[in-house]
Short mmCIF file of C-alpha atoms and ligand atoms in Angstrom, two decimals:
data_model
loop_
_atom_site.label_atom_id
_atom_site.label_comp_id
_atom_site.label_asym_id
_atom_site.label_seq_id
_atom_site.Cartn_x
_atom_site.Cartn_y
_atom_site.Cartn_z
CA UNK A 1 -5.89 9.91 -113.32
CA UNK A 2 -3.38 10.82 -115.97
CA UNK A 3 -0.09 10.61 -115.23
CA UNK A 4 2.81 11.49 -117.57
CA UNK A 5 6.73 11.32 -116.54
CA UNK A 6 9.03 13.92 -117.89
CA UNK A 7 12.26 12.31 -117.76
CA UNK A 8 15.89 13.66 -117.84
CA UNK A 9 19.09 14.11 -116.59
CA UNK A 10 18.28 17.80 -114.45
CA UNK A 11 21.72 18.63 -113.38
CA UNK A 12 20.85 21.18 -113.19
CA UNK A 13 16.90 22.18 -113.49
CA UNK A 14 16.72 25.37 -115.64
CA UNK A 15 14.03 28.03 -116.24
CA UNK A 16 13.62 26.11 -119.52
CA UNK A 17 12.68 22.87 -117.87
CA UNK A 18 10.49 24.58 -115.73
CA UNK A 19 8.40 26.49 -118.45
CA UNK A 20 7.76 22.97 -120.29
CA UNK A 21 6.84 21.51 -116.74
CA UNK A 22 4.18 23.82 -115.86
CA UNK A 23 2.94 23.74 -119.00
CA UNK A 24 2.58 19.27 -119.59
CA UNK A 25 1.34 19.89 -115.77
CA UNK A 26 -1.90 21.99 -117.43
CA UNK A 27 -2.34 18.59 -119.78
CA UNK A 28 -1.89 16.00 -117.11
CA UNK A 29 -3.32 15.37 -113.65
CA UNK A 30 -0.03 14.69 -112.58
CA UNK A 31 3.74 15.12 -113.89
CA UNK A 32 6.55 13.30 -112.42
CA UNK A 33 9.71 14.55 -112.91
CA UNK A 34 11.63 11.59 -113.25
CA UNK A 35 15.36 12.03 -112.65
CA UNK A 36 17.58 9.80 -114.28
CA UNK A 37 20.17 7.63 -111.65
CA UNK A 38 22.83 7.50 -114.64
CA UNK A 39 26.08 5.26 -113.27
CA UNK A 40 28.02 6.07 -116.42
CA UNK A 41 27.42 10.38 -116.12
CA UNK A 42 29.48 12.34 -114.10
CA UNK A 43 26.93 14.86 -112.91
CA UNK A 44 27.87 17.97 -110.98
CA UNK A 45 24.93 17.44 -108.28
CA UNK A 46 23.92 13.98 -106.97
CA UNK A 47 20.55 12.52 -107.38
CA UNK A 48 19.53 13.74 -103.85
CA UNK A 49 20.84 17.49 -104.21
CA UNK A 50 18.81 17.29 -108.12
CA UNK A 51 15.64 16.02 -106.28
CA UNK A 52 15.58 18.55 -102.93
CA UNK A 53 16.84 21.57 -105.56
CA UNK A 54 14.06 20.21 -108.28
CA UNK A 55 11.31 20.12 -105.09
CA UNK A 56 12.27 23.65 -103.73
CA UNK A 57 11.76 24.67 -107.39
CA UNK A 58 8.28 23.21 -107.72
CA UNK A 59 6.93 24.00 -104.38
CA UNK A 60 4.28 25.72 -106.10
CA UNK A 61 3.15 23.41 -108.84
CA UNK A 62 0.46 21.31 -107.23
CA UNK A 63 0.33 18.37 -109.59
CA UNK A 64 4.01 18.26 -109.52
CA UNK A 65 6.11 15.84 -107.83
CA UNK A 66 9.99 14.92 -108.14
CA UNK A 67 10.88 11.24 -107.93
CA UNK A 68 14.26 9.47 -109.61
CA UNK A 69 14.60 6.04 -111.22
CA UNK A 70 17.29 4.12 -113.03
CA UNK A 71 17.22 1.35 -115.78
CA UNK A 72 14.62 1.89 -118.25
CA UNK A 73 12.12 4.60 -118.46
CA UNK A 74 9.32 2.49 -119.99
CA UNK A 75 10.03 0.45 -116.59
CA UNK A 76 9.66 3.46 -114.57
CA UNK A 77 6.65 4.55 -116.43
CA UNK A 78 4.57 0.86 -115.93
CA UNK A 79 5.61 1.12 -112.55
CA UNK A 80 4.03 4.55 -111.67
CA UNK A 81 1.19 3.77 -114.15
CA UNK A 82 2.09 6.70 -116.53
CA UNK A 83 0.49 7.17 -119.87
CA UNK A 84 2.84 9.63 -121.29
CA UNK A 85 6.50 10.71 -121.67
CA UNK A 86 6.87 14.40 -121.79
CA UNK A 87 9.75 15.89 -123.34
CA UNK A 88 10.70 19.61 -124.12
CA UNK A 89 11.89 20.58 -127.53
CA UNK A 90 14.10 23.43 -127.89
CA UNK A 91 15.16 23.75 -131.49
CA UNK A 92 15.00 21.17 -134.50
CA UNK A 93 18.16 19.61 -134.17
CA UNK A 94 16.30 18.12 -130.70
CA UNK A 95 14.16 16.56 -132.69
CA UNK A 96 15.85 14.34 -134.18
CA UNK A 97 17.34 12.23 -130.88
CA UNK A 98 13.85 13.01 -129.31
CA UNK A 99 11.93 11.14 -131.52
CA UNK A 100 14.34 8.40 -132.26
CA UNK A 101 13.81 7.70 -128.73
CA UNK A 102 10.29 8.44 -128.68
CA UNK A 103 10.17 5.27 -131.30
CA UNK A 104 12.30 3.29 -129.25
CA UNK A 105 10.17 3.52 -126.09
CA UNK A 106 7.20 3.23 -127.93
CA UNK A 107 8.49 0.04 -129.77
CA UNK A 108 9.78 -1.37 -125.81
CA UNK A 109 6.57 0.20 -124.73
CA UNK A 110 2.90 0.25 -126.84
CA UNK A 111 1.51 2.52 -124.60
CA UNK A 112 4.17 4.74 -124.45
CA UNK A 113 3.46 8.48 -125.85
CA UNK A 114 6.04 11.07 -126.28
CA UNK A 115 4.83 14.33 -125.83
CA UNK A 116 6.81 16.66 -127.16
CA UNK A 117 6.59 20.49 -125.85
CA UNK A 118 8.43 23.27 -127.77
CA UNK A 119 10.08 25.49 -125.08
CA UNK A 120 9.93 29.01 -124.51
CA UNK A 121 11.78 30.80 -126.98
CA UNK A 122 13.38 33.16 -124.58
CA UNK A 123 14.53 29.88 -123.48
CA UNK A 124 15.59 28.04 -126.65
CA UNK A 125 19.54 28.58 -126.32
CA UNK A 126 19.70 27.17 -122.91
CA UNK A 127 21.31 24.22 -121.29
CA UNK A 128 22.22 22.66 -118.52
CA UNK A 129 25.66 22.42 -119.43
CA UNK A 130 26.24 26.59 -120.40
CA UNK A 131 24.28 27.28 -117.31
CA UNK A 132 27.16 25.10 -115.66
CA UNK A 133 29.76 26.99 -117.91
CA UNK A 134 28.60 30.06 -117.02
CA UNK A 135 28.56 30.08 -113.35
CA UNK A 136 31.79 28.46 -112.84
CA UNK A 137 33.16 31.40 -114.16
CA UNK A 138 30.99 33.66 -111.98
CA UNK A 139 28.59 35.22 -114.88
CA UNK A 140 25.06 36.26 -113.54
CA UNK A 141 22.71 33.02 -114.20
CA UNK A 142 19.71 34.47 -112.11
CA UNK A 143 17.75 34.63 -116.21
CA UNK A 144 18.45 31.31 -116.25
CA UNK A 145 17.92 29.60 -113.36
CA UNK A 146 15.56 29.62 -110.28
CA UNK A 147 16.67 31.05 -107.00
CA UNK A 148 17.56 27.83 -105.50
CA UNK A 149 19.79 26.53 -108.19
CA UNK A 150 21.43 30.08 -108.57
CA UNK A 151 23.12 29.70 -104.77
CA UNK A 152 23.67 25.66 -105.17
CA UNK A 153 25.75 26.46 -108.05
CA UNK A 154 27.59 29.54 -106.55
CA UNK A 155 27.84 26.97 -103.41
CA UNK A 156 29.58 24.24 -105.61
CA UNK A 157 32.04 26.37 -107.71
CA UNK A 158 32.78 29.16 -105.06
CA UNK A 159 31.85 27.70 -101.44
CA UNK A 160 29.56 29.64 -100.19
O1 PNS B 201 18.06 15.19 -119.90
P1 PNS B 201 18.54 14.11 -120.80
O2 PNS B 201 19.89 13.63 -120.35
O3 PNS B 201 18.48 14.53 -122.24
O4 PNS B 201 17.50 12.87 -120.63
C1 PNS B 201 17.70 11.65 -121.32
C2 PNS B 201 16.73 10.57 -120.80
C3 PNS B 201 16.82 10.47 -119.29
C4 PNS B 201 15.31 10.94 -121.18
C5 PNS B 201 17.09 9.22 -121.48
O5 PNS B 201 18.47 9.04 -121.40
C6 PNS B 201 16.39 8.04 -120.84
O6 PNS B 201 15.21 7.90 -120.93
N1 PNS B 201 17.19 7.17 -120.17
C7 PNS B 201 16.68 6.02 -119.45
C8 PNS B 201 17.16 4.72 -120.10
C9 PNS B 201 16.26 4.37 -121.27
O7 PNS B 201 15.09 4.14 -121.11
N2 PNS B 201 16.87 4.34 -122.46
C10 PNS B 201 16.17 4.09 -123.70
C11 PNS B 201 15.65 5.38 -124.27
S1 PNS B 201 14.96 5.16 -125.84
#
């Protein structure tokens, strides 16, 4: 069984993530979306809220499931026996950190691959952090975001 992880920070998941997700989980015969237990970020959404938001988004990708590690990703990877580190690409000045880290965790890691999947490019603009931008000042995210991470972030900036 091939395994790949596709590794990141999530906070939160966007429709970008989710277009490169279902498309490494037509290349593998599982994806893990690995999400990343960072002591030094300051995330807007805990590891918990990331992984039940990330799982309500994926409900309907069978060879999908959501896990979260810390320390090193080549760690996590030998750990859950994955052959491959996917990673979504969304314009060429990505490329750059992406595959100076791709070198990295293949030099920590020999059978580390990087695969690297452009995104959408109705989705090439977005982030995390303008999605976060946005809704906190209450402009209409629902292009941007699934369902589920539309109401968590009117939840966490407005309440309700
Ligand atoms: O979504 P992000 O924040 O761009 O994801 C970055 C991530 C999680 C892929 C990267 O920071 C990572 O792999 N961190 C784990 C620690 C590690 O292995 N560092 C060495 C990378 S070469």
């Amino acid at each position: 069984m091939k395994i790949a992880v596709y590794p990141g920070s999530f906070d939160p998941i966007t429709n970008g993530h989710l277009d490169v997700l279902q498309r490494a989980a037509e290349l593998f015969d599982q994806v893990i979306v690995g999400v990343l237990q960072n002591p030094d970020k300051k995330p807007l959404f805990s590891v918990d809220e990331r992984i039940h938001m990330i799982r309500e988004a994926t409900v309907n990708y069978p060879r999908v499931v959501v896990d979260s590690f810390m320390g090193l990703l080549v760690d996590y990877m030998k750990l859950r026996e994955a052959v491959a580190i996917v990673r979504g690409l969304r314009e060429i000045s990505d490329f750059e950190n992406e595959l100076r880290m791709a070198h990295m965790n293949r030099q920590l890691y020999v059978h580390a691959v990087t695969v690297f999947i452009p995104t959408n490019t109705s989705y090439s603009y977005l982030s995390s952090s303008l999605v976060k931008e946005l809704a906190m000042h209450g402009a209409d995210i629902s292009h941007f975001v699934p369902e589920v991470i539309e109401q968590a972030l009117h939840a966490k900036f407005f309440g309700v």
